[in-house]
Tab-separated table of C-alpha atoms and ligand atoms in Angstrom:
chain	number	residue	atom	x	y	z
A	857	UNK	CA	53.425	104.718	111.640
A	858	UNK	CA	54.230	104.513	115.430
A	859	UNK	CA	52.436	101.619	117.123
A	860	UNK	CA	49.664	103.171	119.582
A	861	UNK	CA	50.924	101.549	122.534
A	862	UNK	CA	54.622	102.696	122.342
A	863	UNK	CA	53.575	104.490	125.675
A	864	UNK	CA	53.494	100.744	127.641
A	865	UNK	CA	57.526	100.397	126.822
A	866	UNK	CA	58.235	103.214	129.636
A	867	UNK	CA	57.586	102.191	132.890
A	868	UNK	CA	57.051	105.647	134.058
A	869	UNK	CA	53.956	106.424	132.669
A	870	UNK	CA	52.475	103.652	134.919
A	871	UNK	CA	54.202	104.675	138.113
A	872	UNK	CA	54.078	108.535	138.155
A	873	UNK	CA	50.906	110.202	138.939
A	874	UNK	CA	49.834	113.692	139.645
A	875	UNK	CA	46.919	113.909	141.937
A	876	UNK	CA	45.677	111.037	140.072
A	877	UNK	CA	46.402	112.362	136.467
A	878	UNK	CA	48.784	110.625	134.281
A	879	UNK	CA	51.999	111.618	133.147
A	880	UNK	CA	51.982	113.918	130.200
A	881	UNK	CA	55.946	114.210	129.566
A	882	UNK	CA	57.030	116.820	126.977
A	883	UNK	CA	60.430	118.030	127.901
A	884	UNK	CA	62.026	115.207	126.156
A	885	UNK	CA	64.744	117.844	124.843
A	886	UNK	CA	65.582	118.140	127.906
A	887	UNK	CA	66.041	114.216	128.968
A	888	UNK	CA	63.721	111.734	127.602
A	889	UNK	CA	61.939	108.533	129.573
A	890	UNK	CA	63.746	105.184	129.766
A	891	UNK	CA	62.062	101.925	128.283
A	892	UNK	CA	62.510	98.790	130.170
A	893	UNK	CA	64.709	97.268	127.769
A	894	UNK	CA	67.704	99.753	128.718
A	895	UNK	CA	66.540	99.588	132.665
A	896	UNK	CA	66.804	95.581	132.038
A	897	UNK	CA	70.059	96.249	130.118
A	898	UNK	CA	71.195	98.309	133.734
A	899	UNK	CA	70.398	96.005	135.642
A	900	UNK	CA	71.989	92.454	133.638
A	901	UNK	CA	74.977	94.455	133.705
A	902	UNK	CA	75.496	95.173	137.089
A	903	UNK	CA	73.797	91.657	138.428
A	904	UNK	CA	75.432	89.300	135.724
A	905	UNK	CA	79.108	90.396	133.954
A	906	UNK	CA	79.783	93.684	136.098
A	907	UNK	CA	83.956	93.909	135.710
A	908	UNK	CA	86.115	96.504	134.636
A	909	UNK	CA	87.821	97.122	131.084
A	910	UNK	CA	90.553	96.372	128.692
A	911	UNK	CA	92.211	95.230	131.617
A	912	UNK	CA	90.915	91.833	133.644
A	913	UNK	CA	92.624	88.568	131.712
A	914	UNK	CA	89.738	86.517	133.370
A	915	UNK	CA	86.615	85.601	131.956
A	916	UNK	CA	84.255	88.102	133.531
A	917	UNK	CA	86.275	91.112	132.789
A	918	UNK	CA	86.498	89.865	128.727
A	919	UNK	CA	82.795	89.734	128.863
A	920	UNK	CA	82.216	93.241	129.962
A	921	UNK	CA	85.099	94.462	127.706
A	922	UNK	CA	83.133	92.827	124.649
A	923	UNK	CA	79.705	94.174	125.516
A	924	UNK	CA	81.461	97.607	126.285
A	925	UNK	CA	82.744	97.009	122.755
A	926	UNK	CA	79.948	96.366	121.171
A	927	UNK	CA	78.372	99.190	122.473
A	928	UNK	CA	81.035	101.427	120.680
A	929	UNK	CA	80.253	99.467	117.568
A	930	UNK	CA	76.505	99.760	117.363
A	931	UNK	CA	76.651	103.625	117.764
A	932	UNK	CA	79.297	103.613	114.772
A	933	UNK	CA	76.461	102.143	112.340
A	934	UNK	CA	73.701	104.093	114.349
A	935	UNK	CA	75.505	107.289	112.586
A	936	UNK	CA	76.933	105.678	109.854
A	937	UNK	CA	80.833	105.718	111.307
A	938	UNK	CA	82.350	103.738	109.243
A	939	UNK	CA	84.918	102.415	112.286
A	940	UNK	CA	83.997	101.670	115.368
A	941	UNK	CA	87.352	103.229	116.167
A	942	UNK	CA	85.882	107.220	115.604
A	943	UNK	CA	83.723	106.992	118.500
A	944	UNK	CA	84.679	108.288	121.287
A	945	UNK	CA	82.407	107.354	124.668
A	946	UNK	CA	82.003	110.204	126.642
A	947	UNK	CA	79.606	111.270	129.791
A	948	UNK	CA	77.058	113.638	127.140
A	949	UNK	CA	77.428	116.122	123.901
A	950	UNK	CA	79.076	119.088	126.231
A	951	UNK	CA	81.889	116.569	126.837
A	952	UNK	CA	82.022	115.464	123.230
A	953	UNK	CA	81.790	119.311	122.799
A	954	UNK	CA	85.034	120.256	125.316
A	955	UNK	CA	86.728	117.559	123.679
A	956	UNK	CA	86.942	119.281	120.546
A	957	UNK	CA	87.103	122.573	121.895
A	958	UNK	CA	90.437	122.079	124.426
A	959	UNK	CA	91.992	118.887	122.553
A	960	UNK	CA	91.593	120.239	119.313
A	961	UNK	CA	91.421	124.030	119.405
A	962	UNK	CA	94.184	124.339	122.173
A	963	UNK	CA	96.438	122.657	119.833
A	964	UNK	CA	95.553	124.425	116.581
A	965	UNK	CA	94.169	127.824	117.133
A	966	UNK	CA	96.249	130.705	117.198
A	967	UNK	CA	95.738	134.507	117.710
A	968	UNK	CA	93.774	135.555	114.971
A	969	UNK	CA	92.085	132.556	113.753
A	970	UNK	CA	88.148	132.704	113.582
A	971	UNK	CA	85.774	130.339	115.049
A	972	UNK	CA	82.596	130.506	113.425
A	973	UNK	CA	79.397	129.627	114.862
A	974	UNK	CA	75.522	130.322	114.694
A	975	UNK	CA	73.526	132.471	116.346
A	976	UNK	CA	71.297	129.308	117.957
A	977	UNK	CA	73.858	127.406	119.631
A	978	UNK	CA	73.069	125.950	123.217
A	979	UNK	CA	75.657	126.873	125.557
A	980	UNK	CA	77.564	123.697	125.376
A	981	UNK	CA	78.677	124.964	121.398
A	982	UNK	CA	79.135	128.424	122.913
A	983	UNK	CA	80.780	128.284	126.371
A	984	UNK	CA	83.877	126.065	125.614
A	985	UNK	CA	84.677	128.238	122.505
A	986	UNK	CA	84.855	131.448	124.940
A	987	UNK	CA	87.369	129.707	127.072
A	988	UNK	CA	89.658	128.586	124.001
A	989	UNK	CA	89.052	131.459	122.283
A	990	UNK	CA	90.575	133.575	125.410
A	991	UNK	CA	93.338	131.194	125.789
A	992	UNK	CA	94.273	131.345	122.266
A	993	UNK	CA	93.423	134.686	121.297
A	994	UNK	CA	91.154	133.166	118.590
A	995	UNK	CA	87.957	134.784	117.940
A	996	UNK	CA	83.950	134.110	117.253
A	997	UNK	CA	82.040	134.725	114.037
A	998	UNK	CA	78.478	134.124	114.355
A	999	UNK	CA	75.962	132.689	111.248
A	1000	UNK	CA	72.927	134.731	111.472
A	1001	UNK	CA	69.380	133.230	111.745
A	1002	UNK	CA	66.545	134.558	109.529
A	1003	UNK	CA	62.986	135.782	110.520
A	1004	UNK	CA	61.998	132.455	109.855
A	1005	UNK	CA	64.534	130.762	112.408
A	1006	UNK	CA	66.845	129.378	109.632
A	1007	UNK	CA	70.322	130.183	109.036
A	1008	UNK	CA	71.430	132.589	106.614
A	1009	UNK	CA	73.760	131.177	104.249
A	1010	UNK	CA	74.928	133.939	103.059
A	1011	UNK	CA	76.192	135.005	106.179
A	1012	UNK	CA	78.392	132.488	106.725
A	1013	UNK	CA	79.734	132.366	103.476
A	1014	UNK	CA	80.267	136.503	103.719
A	1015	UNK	CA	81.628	135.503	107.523
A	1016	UNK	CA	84.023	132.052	105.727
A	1017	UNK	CA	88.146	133.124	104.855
A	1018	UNK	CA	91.449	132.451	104.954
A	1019	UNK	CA	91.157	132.758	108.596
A	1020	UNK	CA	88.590	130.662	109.498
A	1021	UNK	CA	89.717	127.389	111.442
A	1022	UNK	CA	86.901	125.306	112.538
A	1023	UNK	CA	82.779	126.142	111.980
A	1024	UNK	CA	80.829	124.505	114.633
A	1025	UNK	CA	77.247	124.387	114.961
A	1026	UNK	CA	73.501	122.625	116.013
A	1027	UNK	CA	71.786	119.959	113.788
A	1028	UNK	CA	68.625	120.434	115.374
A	1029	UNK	CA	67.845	123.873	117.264
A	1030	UNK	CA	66.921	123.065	121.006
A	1031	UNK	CA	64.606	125.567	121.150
A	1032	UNK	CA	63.041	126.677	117.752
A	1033	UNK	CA	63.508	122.644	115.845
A	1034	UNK	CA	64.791	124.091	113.152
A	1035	UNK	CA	66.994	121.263	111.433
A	1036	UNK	CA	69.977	123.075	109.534
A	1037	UNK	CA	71.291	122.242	106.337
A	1038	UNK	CA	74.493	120.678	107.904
A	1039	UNK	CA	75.813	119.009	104.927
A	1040	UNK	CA	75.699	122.258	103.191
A	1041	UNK	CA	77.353	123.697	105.801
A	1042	UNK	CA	80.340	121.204	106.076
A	1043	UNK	CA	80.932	121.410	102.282
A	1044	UNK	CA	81.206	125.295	102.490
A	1045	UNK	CA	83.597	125.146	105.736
A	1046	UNK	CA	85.543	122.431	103.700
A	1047	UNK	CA	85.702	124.977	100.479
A	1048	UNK	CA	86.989	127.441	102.967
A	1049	UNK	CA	89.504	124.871	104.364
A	1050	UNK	CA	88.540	124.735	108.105
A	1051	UNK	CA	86.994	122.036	109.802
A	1052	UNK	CA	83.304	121.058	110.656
A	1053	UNK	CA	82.008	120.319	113.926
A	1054	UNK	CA	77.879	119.432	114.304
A	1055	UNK	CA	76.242	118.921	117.725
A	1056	UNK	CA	73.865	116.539	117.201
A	1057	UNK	CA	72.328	116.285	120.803
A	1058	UNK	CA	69.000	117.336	119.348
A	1059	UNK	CA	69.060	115.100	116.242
A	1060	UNK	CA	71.061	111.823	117.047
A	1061	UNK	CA	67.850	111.167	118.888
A	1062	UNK	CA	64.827	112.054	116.288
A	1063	UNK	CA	65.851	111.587	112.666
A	1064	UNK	CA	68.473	108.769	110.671
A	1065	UNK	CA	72.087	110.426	110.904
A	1066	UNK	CA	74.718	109.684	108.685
A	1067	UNK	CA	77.669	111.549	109.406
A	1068	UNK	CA	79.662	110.309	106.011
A	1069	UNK	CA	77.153	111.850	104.105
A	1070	UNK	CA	77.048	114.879	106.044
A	1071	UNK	CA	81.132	114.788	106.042
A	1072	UNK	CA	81.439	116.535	108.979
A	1073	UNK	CA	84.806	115.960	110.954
A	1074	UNK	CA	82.958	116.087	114.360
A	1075	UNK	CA	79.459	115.381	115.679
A	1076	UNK	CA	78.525	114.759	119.451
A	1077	UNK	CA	75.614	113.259	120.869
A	1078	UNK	CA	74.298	112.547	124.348
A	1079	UNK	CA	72.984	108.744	125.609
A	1080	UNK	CA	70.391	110.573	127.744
A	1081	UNK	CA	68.325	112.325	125.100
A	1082	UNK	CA	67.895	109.190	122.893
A	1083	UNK	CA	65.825	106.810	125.614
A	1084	UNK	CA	69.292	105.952	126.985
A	1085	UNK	CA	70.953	106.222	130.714
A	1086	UNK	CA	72.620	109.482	131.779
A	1087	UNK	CA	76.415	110.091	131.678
A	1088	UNK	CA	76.707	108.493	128.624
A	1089	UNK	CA	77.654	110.401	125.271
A	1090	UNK	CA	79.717	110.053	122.275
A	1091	UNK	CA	81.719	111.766	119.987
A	1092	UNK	CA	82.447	111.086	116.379
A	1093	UNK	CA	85.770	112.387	114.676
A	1094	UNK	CA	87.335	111.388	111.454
A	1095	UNK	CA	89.669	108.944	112.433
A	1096	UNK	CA	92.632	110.629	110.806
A	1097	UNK	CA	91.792	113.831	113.153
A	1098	UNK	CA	91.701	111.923	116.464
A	1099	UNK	CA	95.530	110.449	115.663
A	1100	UNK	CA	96.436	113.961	115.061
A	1101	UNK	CA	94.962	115.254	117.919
A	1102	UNK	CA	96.817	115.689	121.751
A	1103	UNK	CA	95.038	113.946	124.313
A	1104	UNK	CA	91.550	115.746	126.394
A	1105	UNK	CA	92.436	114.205	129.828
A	1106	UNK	CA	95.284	111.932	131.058
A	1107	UNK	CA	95.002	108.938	133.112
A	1108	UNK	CA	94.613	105.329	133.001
A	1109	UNK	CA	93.626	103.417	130.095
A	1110	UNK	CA	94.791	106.076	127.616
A	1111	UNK	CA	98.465	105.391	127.404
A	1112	UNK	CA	100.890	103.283	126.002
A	1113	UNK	CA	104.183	103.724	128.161
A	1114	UNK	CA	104.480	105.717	131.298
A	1115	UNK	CA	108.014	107.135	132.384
A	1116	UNK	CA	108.342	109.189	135.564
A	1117	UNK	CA	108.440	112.624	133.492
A	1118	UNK	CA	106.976	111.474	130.022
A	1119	UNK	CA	104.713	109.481	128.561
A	1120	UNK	CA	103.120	108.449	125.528
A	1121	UNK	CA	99.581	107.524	124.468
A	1122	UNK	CA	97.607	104.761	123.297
A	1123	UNK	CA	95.745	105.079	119.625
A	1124	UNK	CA	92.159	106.446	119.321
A	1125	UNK	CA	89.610	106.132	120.367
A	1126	UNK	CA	91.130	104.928	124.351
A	1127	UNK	CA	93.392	107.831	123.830
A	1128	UNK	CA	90.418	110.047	124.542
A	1129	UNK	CA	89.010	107.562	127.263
A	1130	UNK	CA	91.142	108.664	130.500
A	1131	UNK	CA	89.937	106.090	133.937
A	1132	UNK	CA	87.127	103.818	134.008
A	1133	UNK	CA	84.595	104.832	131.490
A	1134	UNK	CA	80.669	104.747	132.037
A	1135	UNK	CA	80.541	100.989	131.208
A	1136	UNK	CA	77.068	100.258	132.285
A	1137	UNK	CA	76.196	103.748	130.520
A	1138	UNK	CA	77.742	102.185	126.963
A	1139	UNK	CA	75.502	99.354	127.590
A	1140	UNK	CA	72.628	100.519	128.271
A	1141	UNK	CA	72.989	103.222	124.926
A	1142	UNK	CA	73.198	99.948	122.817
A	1143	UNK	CA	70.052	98.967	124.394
A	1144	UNK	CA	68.984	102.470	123.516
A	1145	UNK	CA	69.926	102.242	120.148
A	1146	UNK	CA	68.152	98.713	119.404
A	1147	UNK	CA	65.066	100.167	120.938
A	1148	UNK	CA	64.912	102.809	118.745
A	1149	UNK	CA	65.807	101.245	115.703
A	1150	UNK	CA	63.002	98.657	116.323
A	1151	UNK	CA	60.868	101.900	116.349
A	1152	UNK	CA	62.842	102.917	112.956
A	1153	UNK	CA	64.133	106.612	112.872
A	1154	UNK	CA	61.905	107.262	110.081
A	1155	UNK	CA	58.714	106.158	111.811
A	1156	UNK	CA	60.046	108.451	114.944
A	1157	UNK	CA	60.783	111.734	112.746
A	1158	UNK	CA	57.656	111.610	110.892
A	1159	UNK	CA	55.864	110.690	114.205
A	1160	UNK	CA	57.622	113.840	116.217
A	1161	UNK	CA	57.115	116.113	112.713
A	1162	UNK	CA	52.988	115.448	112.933
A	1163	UNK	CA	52.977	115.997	116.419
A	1164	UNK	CA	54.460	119.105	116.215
A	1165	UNK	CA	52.604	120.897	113.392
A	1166	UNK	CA	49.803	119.601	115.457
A	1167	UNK	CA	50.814	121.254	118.224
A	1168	UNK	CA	51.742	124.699	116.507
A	1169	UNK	CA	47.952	124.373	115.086
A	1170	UNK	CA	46.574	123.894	117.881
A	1171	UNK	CA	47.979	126.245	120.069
A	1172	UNK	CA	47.680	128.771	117.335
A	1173	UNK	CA	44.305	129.074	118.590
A	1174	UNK	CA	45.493	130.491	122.222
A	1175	UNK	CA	44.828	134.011	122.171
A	1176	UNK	CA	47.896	136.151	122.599
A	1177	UNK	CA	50.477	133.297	121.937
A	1178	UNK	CA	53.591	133.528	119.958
A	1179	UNK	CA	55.416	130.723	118.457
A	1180	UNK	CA	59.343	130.409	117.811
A	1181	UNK	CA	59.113	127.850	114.991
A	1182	UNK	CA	59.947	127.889	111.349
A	1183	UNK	CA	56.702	128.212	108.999
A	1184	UNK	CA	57.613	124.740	107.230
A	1185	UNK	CA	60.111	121.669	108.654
A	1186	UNK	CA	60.025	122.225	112.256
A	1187	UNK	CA	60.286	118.864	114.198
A	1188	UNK	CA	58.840	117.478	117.667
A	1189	UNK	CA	59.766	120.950	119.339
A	1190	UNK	CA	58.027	123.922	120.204
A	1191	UNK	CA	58.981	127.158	122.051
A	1192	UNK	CA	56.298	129.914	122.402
A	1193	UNK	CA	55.116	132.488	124.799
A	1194	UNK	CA	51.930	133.646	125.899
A	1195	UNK	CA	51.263	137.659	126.120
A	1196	UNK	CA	51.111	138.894	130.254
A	1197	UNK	CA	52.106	135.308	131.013
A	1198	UNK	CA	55.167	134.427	132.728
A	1199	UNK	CA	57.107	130.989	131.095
A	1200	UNK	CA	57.241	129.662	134.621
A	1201	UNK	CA	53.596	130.435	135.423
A	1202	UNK	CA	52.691	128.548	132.221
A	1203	UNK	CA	54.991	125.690	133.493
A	1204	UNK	CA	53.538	125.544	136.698
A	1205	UNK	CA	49.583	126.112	135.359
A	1206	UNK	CA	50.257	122.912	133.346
A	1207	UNK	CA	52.344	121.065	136.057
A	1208	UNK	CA	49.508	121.284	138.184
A	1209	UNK	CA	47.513	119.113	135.176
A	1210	UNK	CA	50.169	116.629	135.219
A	1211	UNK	CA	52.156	117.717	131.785
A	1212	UNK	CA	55.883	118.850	132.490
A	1213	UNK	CA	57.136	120.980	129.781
A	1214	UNK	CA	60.217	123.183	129.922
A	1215	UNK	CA	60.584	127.209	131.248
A	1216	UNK	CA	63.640	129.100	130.498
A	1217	UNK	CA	66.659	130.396	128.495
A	1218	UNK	CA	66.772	126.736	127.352
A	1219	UNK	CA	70.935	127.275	127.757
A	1220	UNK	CA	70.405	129.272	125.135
A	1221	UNK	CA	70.904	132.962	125.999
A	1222	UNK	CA	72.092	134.564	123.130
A	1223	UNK	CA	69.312	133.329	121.133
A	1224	UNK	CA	66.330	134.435	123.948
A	1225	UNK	CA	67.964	137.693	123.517
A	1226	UNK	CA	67.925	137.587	119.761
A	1227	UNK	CA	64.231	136.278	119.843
A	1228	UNK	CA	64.270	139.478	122.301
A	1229	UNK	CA	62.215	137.355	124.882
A	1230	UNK	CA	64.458	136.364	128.415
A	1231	UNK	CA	62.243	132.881	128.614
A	1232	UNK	CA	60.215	131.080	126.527
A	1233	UNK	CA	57.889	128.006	127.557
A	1234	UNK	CA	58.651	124.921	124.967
A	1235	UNK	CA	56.739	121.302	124.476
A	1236	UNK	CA	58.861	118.832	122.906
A	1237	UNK	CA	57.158	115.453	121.636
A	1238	UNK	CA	59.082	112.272	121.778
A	1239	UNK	CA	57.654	109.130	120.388
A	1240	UNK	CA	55.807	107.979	123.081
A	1241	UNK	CA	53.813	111.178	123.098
A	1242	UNK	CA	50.681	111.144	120.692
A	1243	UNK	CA	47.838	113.358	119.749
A	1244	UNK	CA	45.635	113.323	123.031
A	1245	UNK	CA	48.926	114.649	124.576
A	1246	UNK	CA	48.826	117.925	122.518
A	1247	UNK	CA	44.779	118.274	123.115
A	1248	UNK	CA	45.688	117.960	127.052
A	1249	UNK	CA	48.552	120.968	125.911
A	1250	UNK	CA	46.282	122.591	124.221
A	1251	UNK	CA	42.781	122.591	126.829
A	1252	UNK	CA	44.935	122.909	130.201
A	1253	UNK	CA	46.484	126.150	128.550
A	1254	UNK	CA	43.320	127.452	127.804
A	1255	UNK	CA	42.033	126.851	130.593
A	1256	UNK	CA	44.759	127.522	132.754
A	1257	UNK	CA	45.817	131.387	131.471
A	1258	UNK	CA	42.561	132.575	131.436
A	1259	UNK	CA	43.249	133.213	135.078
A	1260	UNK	CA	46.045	135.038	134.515
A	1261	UNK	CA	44.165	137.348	132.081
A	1262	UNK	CA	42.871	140.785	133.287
A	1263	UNK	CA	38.911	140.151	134.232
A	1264	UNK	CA	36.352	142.164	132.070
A	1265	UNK	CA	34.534	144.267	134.462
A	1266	UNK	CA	30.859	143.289	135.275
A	1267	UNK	CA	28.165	145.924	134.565
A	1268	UNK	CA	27.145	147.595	137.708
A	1269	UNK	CA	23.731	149.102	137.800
A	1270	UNK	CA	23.658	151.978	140.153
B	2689	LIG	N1	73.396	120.780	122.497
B	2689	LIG	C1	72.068	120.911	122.364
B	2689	LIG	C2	71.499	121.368	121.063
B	2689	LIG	C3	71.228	120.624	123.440
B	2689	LIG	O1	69.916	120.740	123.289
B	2689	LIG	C4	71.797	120.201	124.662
B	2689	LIG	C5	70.947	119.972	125.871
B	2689	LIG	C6	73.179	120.049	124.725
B	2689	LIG	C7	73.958	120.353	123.630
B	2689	LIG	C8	73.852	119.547	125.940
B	2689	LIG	O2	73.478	118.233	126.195
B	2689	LIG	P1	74.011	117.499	127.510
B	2689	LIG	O3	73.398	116.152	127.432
B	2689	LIG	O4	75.477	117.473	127.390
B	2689	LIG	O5	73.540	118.303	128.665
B	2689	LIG	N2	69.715	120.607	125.863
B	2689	LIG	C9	68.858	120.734	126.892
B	2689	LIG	C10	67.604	121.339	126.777
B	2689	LIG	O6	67.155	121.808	125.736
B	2689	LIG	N3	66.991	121.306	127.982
B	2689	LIG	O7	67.793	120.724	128.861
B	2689	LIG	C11	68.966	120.354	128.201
């Protein structure tokens, strides 16, 4: 169960008022709030041990470098690593993302070689692919999604050959919550011999990972969506894989010896960490991570799950709504649309309440068009939201569209 008053630990909720009304946040897919702990975390770093890295021999800069270290360690055991030296800090999951993409598929992809990915992939797990894949002459498979938003299986195991190089897709669907059978997936890309590559931005956050157990070769994640500061992300890669791999960006910190026309690289994970990385970011994700753990992920998933088949039941009852969720496991998210309603105008109708929820192709544009919708409005519960949150959903919706509804004509007597 989560504790009733989870809502105190975010300072927001005191200090931001609409006209009065309290904060109702539910675009926590999109960022979430912050508690104090990681503001405090901020703010010790910068006012008590703020140094650089892996390079001061003085006391202050050995602090920072062990707290920036520590960091790296806690998200290891957060996923279920193994070694602290298979994460990779980055500034969010589109960086873990290009990582892979250019360090990885530059390197290994040739003309010819497929890509395959799914049909609900947020532009991050989309975008880079198109770049390698025109560099390389590589090309894109796609796993189709079901009427139910699921993936088929069967289609990527008709789409899975000799060819196929690397499959790459979402944990946890953005914009529908579906959570995909990831482990499954791995083993069959494994069977096929190509690599596995999960973004996790949508389910680092929500549910326990453990990327051993899933036995993927690549997961990213993003600080920001997980109560944690911006700029901040991480990737994990089998160890073995990062020592194989060429570098993502050159600079300080990531090398071993520099000559004026060669050089040659340190070992992962600084191989991958080019300049001054987001040190105060690193530290504030540990905070992050504590916080949530105190919460437990369980507690947090089964908190987010209620809330959102509450949600989908409640709004059920809005006349001429549709909702883009699978019939059972969905999670904290929930996309719909409302019939001669505009996403936006449903943003702003509930804006002017005080709830902030999210409007658009949710970076998602393939998918809208699949859905065959160009927008769709979406709520997504974190676990300081609760169930008076989806009742103010619910009512300001109702109340709000009815204006937007064609008026029944009154009788006129002549
Ligand atoms: N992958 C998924 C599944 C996402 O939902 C997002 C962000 C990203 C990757 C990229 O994360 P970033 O931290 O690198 O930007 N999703 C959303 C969203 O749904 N609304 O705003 C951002």
């Amino acid at each position: 169960m989560m504790r009733s008053d989870v809502k105190n630990d975010f300072p927001i909720f005191a200090n931001w008022k609409k006209k009065g009304k309290p904060l109702i946040y539910l675009d926590s897919a999109a960022t979430t709030q912050k508690p104090q702990k990681v503001i405090d975390a901020l703010d010790e770093y910068y006012s008590r041990y703020n140094a650089n890295v892996h390079r001061g021999t003085y006391e202050l800069s050995q602090l920072a470098t062990d707290m920036y270290e520590e960091a790296r360690t806690k998200v290891a055991r957060f996923i279920n690593a193994g070694k602290s030296e298979s994460i990779v800090f980055t500034r969010n999951a589109t960086e873990s993302l290009n990582l892979i993409a250019y360090a990885w598929g530059l390197n290994n992809l040739h003309k010819g070689d497929e890509i395959i990915l799914s049909e609900m992939e947020h532009h991050s797990n989309l975008v880079p692919w198109h770049i390698i894949a025109r560099h390389t002459g590589a090309v894109l498979k796609f796993i189709r999604m079901s009427s139910d938003y699921r993936l088929d299986l069967q289609s990527l195991k008709d789409n899975l050959g000799p060819k196929t190089k690397i499959v790459s897709v979402v944990h946890v669907s953005n914009v529908l919550g579906t959570i995909n059978p990831v482990k499954e997936i791995c083993r069959l890309a494994h069977e096929a011999g190509a690599l596995a590559m999960v973004d996790g931005a949508q389910s680092a956050p929500h549910m326990a990972v453990d990327v051993r157990d899933i036995d993927c070769d690549f997961y990213a994640l993003s600080g920001h969506k997980m109560c944690g500061p911006t700029g901040i992300g991480a990737l994990y890669a089998k160890y073995e894989l990062l020592e194989k791999m060429e570098p993502f960006m050159g600079g300080g910190e990531m090398i071993n010896e520099v000559f004026p026309t060669t050089s040659n690289y340190a070992k992962p994970p600084y191989k991958f960490e080019a300049g001054t990385p987001n040190i105060a970011g690193a530290i504030g994700l540990k905070a992050a991570i504590d916080y949530l753990e105190k919460c437990g992920m369980q507690n947090i998933m089964e908190h987010e799950l209620e809330l959102g088949d509450y949600a989908a039941s409640r709004l059920a009852e809005v006349e001429g709504i549709h909702i883009f969720r699978p019939r059972a496991t969905g999670t904290g998210v929930l996309s719909f649309t409302v019939d001669s309603v505009h996403p936006h105008d449903i943003s702003t109708i509930l804006d002017s309440e005080g709830i902030a929820i999210r409007a658009g192709h949710h970076c998602a544009q393939p998918l809208m068009r699949k859905l065959q919708v160009q927008s769709t409005a979406r709520a997504s519960f974190y676990l300081y939201n609760d169930k008076s949150d989806v009742d103010a959903l619910a009512g300001a919706l109702e109340k709000g569209i009815a204006l937007f509804r064609p008026r029944k004509k009154a009788n006129v007597v002549e």
